[in-house]
PDB file of C-alpha atoms and ligand atoms in Angstrom:
ATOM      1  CA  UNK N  68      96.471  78.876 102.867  1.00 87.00           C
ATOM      2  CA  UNK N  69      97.955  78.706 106.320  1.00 90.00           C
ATOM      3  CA  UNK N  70      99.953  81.491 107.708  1.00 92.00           C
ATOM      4  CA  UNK N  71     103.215  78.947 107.553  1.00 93.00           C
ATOM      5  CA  UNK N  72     102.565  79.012 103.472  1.00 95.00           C
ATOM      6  CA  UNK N  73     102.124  82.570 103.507  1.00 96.00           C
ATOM      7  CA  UNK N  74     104.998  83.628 105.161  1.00 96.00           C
ATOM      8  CA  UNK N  75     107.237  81.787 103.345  1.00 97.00           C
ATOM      9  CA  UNK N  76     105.523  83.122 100.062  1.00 97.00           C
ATOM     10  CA  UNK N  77     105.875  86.604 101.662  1.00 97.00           C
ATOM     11  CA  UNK N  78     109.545  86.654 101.868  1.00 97.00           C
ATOM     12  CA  UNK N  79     109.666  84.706  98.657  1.00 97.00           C
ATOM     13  CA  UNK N  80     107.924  87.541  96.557  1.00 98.00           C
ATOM     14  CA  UNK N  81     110.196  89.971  98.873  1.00 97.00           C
ATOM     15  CA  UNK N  82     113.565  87.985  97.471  1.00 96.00           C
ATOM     16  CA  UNK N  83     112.432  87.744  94.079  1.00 96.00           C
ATOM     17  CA  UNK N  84     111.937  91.243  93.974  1.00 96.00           C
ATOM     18  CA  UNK N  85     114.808  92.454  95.352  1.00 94.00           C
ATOM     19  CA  UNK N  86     117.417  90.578  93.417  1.00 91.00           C
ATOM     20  CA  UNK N  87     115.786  90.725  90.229  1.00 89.00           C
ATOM     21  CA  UNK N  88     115.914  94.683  90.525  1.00 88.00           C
ATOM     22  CA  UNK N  89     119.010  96.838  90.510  1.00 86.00           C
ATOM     23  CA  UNK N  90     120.599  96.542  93.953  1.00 84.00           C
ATOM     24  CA  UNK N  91     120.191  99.579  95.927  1.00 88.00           C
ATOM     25  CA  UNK N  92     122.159 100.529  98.892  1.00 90.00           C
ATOM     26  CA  UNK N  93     120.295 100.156 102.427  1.00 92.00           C
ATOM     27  CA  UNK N  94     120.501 100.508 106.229  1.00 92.00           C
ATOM     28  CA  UNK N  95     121.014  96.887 108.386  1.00 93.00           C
ATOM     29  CA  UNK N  96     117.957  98.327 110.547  1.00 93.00           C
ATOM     30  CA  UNK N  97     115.303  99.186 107.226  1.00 95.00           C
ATOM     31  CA  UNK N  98     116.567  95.557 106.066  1.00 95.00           C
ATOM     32  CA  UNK N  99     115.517  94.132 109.124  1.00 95.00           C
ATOM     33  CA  UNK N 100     112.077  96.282 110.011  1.00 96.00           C
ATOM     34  CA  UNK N 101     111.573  95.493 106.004  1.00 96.00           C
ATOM     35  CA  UNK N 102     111.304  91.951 106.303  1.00 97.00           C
ATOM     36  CA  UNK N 103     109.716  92.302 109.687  1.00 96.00           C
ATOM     37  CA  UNK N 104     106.800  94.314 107.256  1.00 97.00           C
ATOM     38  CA  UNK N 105     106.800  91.782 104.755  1.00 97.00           C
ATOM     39  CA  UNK N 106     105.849  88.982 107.122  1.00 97.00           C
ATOM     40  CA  UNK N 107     103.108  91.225 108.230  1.00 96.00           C
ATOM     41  CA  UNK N 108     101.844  91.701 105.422  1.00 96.00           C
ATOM     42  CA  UNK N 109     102.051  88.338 104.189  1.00 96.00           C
ATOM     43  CA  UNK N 110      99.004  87.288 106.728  1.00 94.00           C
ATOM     44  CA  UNK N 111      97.758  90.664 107.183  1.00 94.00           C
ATOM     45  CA  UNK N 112      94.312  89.844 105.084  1.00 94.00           C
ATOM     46  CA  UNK N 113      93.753  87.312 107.661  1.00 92.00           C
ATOM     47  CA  UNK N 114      92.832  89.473 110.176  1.00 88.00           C
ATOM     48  CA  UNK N 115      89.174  88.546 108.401  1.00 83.00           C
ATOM     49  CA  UNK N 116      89.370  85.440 110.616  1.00 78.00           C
ATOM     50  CA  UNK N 117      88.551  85.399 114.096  1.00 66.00           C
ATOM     51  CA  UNK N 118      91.378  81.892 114.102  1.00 64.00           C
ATOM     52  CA  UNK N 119      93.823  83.944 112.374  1.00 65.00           C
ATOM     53  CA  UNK N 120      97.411  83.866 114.492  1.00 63.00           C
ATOM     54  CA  UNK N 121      97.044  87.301 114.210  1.00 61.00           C
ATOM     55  CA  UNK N 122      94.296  87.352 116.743  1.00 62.00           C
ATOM     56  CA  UNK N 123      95.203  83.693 118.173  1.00 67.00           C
ATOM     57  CA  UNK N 124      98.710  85.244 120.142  1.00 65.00           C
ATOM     58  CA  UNK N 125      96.190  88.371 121.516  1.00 62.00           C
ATOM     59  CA  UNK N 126      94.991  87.747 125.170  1.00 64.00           C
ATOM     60  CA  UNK N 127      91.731  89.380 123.765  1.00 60.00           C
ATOM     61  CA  UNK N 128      92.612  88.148 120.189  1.00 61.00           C
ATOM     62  CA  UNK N 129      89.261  86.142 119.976  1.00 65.00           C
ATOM     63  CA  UNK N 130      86.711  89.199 120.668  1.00 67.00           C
ATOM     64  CA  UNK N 131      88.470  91.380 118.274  1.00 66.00           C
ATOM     65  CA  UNK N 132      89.095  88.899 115.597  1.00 63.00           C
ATOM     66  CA  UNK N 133      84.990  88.653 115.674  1.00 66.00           C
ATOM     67  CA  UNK N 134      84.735  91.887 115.824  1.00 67.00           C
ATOM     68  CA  UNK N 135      87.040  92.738 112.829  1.00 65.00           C
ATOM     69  CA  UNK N 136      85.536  89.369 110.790  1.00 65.00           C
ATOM     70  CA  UNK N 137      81.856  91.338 110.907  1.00 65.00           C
ATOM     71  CA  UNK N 138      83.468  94.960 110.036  1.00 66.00           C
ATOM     72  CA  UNK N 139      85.274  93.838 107.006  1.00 64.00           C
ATOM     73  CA  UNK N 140      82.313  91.676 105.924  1.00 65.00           C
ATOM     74  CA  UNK N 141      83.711  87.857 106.665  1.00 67.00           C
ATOM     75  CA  UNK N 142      86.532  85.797 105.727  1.00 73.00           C
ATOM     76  CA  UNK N 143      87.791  86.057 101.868  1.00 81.00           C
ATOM     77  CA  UNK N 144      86.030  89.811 101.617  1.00 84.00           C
ATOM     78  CA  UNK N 145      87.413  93.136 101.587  1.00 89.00           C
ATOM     79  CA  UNK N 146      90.745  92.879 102.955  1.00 93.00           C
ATOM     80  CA  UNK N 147      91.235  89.788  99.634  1.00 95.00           C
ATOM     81  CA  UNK N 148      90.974  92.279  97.128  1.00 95.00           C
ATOM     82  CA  UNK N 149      92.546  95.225  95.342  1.00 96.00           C
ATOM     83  CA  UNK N 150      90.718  97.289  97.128  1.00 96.00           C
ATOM     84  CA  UNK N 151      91.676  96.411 100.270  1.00 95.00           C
ATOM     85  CA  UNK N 152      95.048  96.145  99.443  1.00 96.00           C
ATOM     86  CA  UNK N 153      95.009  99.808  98.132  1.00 97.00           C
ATOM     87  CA  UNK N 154      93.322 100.430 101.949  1.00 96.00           C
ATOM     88  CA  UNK N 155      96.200  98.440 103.675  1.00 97.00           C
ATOM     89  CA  UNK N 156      98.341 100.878 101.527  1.00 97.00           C
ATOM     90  CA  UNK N 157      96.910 103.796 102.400  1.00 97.00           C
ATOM     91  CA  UNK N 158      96.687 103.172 106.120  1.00 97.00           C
ATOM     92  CA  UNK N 159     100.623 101.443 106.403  1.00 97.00           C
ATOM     93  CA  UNK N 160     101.818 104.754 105.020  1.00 97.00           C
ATOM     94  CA  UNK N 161      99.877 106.711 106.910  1.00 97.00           C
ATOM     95  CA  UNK N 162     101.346 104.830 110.151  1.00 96.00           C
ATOM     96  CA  UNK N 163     104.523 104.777 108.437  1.00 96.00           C
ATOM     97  CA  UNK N 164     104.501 108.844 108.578  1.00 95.00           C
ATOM     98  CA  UNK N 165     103.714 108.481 112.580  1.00 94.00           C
ATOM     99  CA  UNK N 166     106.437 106.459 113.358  1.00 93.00           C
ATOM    100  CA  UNK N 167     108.982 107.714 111.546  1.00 91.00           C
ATOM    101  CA  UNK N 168     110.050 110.102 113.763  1.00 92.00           C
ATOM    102  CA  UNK N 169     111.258 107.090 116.289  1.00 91.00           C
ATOM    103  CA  UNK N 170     112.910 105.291 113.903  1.00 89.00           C
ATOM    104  CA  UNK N 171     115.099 107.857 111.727  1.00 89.00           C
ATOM    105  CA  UNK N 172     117.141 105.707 110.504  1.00 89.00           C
ATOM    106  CA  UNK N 173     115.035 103.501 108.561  1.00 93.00           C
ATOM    107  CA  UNK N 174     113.326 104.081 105.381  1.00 94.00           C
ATOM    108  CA  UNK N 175     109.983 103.377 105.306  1.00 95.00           C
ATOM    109  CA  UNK N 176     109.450 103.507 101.292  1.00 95.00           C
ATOM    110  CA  UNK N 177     111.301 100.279 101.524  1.00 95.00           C
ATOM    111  CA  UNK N 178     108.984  99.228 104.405  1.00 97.00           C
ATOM    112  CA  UNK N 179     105.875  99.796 103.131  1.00 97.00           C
ATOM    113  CA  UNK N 180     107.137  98.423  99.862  1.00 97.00           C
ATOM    114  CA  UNK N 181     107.807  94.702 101.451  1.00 97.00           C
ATOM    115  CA  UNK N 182     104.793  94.923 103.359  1.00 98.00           C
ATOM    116  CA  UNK N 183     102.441  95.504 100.091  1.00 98.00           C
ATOM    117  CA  UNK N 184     104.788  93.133  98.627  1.00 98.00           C
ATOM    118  CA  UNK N 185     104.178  90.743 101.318  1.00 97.00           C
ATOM    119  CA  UNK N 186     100.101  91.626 100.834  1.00 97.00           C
ATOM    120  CA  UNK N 187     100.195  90.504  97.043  1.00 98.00           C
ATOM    121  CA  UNK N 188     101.567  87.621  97.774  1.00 97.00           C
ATOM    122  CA  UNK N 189      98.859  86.758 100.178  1.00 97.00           C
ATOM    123  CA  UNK N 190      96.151  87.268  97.582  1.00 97.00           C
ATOM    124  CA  UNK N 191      98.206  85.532  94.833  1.00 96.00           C
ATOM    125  CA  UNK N 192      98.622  82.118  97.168  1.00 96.00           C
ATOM    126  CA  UNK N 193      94.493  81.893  97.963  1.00 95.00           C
ATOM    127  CA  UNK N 194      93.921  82.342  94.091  1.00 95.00           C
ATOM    128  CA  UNK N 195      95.194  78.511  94.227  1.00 94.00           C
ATOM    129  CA  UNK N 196      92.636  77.532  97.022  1.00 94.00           C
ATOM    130  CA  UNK N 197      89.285  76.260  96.187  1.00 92.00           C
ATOM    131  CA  UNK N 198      87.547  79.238  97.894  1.00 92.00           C
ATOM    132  CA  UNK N 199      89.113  81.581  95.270  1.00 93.00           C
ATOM    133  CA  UNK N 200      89.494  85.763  96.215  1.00 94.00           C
ATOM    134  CA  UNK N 201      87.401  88.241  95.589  1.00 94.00           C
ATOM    135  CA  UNK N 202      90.107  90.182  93.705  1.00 94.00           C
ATOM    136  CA  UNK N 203      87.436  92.997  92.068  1.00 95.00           C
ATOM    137  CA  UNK N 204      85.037  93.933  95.021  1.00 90.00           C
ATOM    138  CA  UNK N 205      82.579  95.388  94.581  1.00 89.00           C
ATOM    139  CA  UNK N 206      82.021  93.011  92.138  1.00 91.00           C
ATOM    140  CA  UNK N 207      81.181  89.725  94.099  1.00 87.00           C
ATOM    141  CA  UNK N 208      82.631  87.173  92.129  1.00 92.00           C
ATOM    142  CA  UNK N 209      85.504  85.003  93.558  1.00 93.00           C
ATOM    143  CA  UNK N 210      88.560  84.162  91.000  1.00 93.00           C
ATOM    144  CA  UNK N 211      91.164  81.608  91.490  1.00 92.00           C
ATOM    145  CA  UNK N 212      93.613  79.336  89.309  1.00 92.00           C
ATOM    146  CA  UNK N 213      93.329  77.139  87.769  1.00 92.00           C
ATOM    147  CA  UNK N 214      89.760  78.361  86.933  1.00 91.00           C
ATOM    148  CA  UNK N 215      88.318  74.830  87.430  1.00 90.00           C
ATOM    149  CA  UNK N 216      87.736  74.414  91.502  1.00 90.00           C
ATOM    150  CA  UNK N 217      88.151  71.223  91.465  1.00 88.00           C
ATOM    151  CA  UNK N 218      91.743  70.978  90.613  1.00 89.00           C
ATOM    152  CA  UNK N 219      92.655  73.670  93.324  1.00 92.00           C
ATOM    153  CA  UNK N 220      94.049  73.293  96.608  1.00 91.00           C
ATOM    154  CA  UNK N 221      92.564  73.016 100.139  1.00 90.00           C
ATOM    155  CA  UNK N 222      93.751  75.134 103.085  1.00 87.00           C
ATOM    156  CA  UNK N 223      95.954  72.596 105.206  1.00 82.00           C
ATOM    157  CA  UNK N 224      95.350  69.637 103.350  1.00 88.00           C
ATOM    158  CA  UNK N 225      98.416  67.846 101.689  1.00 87.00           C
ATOM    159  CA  UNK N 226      97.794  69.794  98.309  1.00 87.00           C
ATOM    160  CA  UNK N 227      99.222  72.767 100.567  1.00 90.00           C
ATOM    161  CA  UNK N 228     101.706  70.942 103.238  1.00 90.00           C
ATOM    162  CA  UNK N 229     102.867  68.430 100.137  1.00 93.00           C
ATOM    163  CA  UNK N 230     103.432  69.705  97.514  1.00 92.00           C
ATOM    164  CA  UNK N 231     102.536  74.048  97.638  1.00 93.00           C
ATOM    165  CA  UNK N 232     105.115  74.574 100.675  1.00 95.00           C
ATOM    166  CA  UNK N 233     107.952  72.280  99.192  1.00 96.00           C
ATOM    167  CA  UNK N 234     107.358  73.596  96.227  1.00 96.00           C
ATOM    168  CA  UNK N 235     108.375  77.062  97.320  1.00 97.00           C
ATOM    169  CA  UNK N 236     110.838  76.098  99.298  1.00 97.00           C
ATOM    170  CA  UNK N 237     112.543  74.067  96.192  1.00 97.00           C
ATOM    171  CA  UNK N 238     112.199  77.116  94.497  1.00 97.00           C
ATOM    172  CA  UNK N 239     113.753  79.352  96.838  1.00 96.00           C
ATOM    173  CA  UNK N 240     116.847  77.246  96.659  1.00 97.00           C
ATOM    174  CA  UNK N 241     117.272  77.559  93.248  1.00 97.00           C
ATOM    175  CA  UNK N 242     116.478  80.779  93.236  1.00 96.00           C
ATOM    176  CA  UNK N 243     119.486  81.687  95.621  1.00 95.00           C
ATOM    177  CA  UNK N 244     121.895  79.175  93.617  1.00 95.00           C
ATOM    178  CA  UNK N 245     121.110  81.520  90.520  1.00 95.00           C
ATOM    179  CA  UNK N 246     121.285  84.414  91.731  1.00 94.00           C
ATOM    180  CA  UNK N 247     124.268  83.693  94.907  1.00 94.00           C
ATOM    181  CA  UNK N 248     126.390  86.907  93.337  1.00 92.00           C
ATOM    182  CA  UNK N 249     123.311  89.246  93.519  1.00 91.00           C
ATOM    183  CA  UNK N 250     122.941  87.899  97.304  1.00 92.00           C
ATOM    184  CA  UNK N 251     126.627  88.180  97.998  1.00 92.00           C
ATOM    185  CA  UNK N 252     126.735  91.399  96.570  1.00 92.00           C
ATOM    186  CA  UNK N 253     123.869  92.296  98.632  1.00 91.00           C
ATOM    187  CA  UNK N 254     125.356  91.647 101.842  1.00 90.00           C
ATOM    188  CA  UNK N 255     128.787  92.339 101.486  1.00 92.00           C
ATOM    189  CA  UNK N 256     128.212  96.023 100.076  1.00 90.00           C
ATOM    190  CA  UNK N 257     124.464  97.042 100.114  1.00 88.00           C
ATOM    191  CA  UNK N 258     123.608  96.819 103.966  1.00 88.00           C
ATOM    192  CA  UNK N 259     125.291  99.162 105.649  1.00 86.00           C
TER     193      UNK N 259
HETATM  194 ZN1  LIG S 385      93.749  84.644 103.247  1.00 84.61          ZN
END
C-alpha cells in the first residue's frame, strides 16, 4: 500500500480504538505527539524500501534506505512481521524512556501505544496486497486476505486509490456520525 493508504489507516485504527474504549483523561500535548506516533508508525515498516518517503524527504535518504533494505533482509521481511513489530516495540520504548525527560508533560504509554497501533495497522493493510506479509518469520511463508492472490489488491493501482482509500475514508465518516458524543465528549472534557 502507499504511505497515503497507510496513514489514513493509521489514524483510523488510532480512532477506532480510542472511542471504542473507556475515555480516559489526557494532556493536549500527549494527544498531539500521540497522533504524531501513530503516523509514524503507520509507514514505519517501510523503512525496508530504499523509495519509502521515509528515506525519500532525507538529503541522504537514498544511501540509507539501501543500506537499511539489506540489514533488515529486503522489502516485505522483518520489519512485516510480529517479530518486528515486537522489535519496533521494544526499541520505541526504549527511546521513549530517553526522551522523556524533555517532554514531561506527555505520556508516552499513550505514545508508544498509537505508534504500535499505527504499526498493526500497517501489517493489517499489506495482508490485502498481492505480495502478502510475512506475519510469522522465521517461518518464510507470506499470508494475505483473501487467501486467493488473485483477488487481492496492487500497491497504487485503482484496487488501492478506488476503492481501499474511499473505502476508509467512507468508513471514517460513519464512524464519527456514530460515535459524535464519544468525540464530543472527548474534546470538550478529556484533553486538557
Ligand atoms: Zn509495507
Amino acid at each position: 500500500m502507499t504511505a497515503r493508504t497507510h496513514d489514513l489507516a493509521a489514524i483510523t485504527a488510532l480512532g477506532i480504538v480510542v472511542l471504542i474504549e473507556p475515555l480516559r483523561t489526557m494532556s493536549l500535548s500527549t494527544a498531539l505527539v500521540a497522533v504524531l506516533a501513530n503516523q509514524l508508525g503507520g509507514i514505519a515498516p517501510d523503512i525496508d524500501q530504499p523509495t519509502a518517503p521515509f528515506w525519500r524527504n532525507l538529503p541522504v535518504g537514498g544511501m540509507f534506505g539501501r543500506m537499511f533494505d539489506r540489514l533488515l533482509g529486503g522489502h516485505r521481511f522483518l520489519t512485516h512481521s510480529i517479530l518486528g513489530l515486537a522489535l519496533f516495540g521494544f526499541l520505541v520504548k526504549t527511546l521513549l524512556t530517553f526522551i522523556h525527560p524533555i517532554m514531561p508533560h506527555v505520556d508516552t504509554g499513550y505514545v508508544w501505544w498509537a505508534f504500535m497501533i499505527g504499526m498493526a495497522s500497517h501489517l493489517l493493510m499489506d495482508s490485502f496486497t498481492k505480495e502478502g506479509v510475512p506475519w510469522l518469520l522465521p517461518i518464510p511463508i507470506k499470508f494475505g486476505f483473501p487467501p486467493i492472490k488473485r483477488l487481492r489488491i496492487t500497491t497504487g493501482k485503482f484496487g488501492e486509490t478506488l476503492i481501499i482509500f474511499p473505502l476508509i475514508l467512507l468508513f471514517d465518516i460513519v464512524f464519527c456520525a456514530t460515535h459524535y458524543n464519544e468525540l464530543l465528549a472527548l474534546i470538550h472534557k478529556h484533553l486538557v
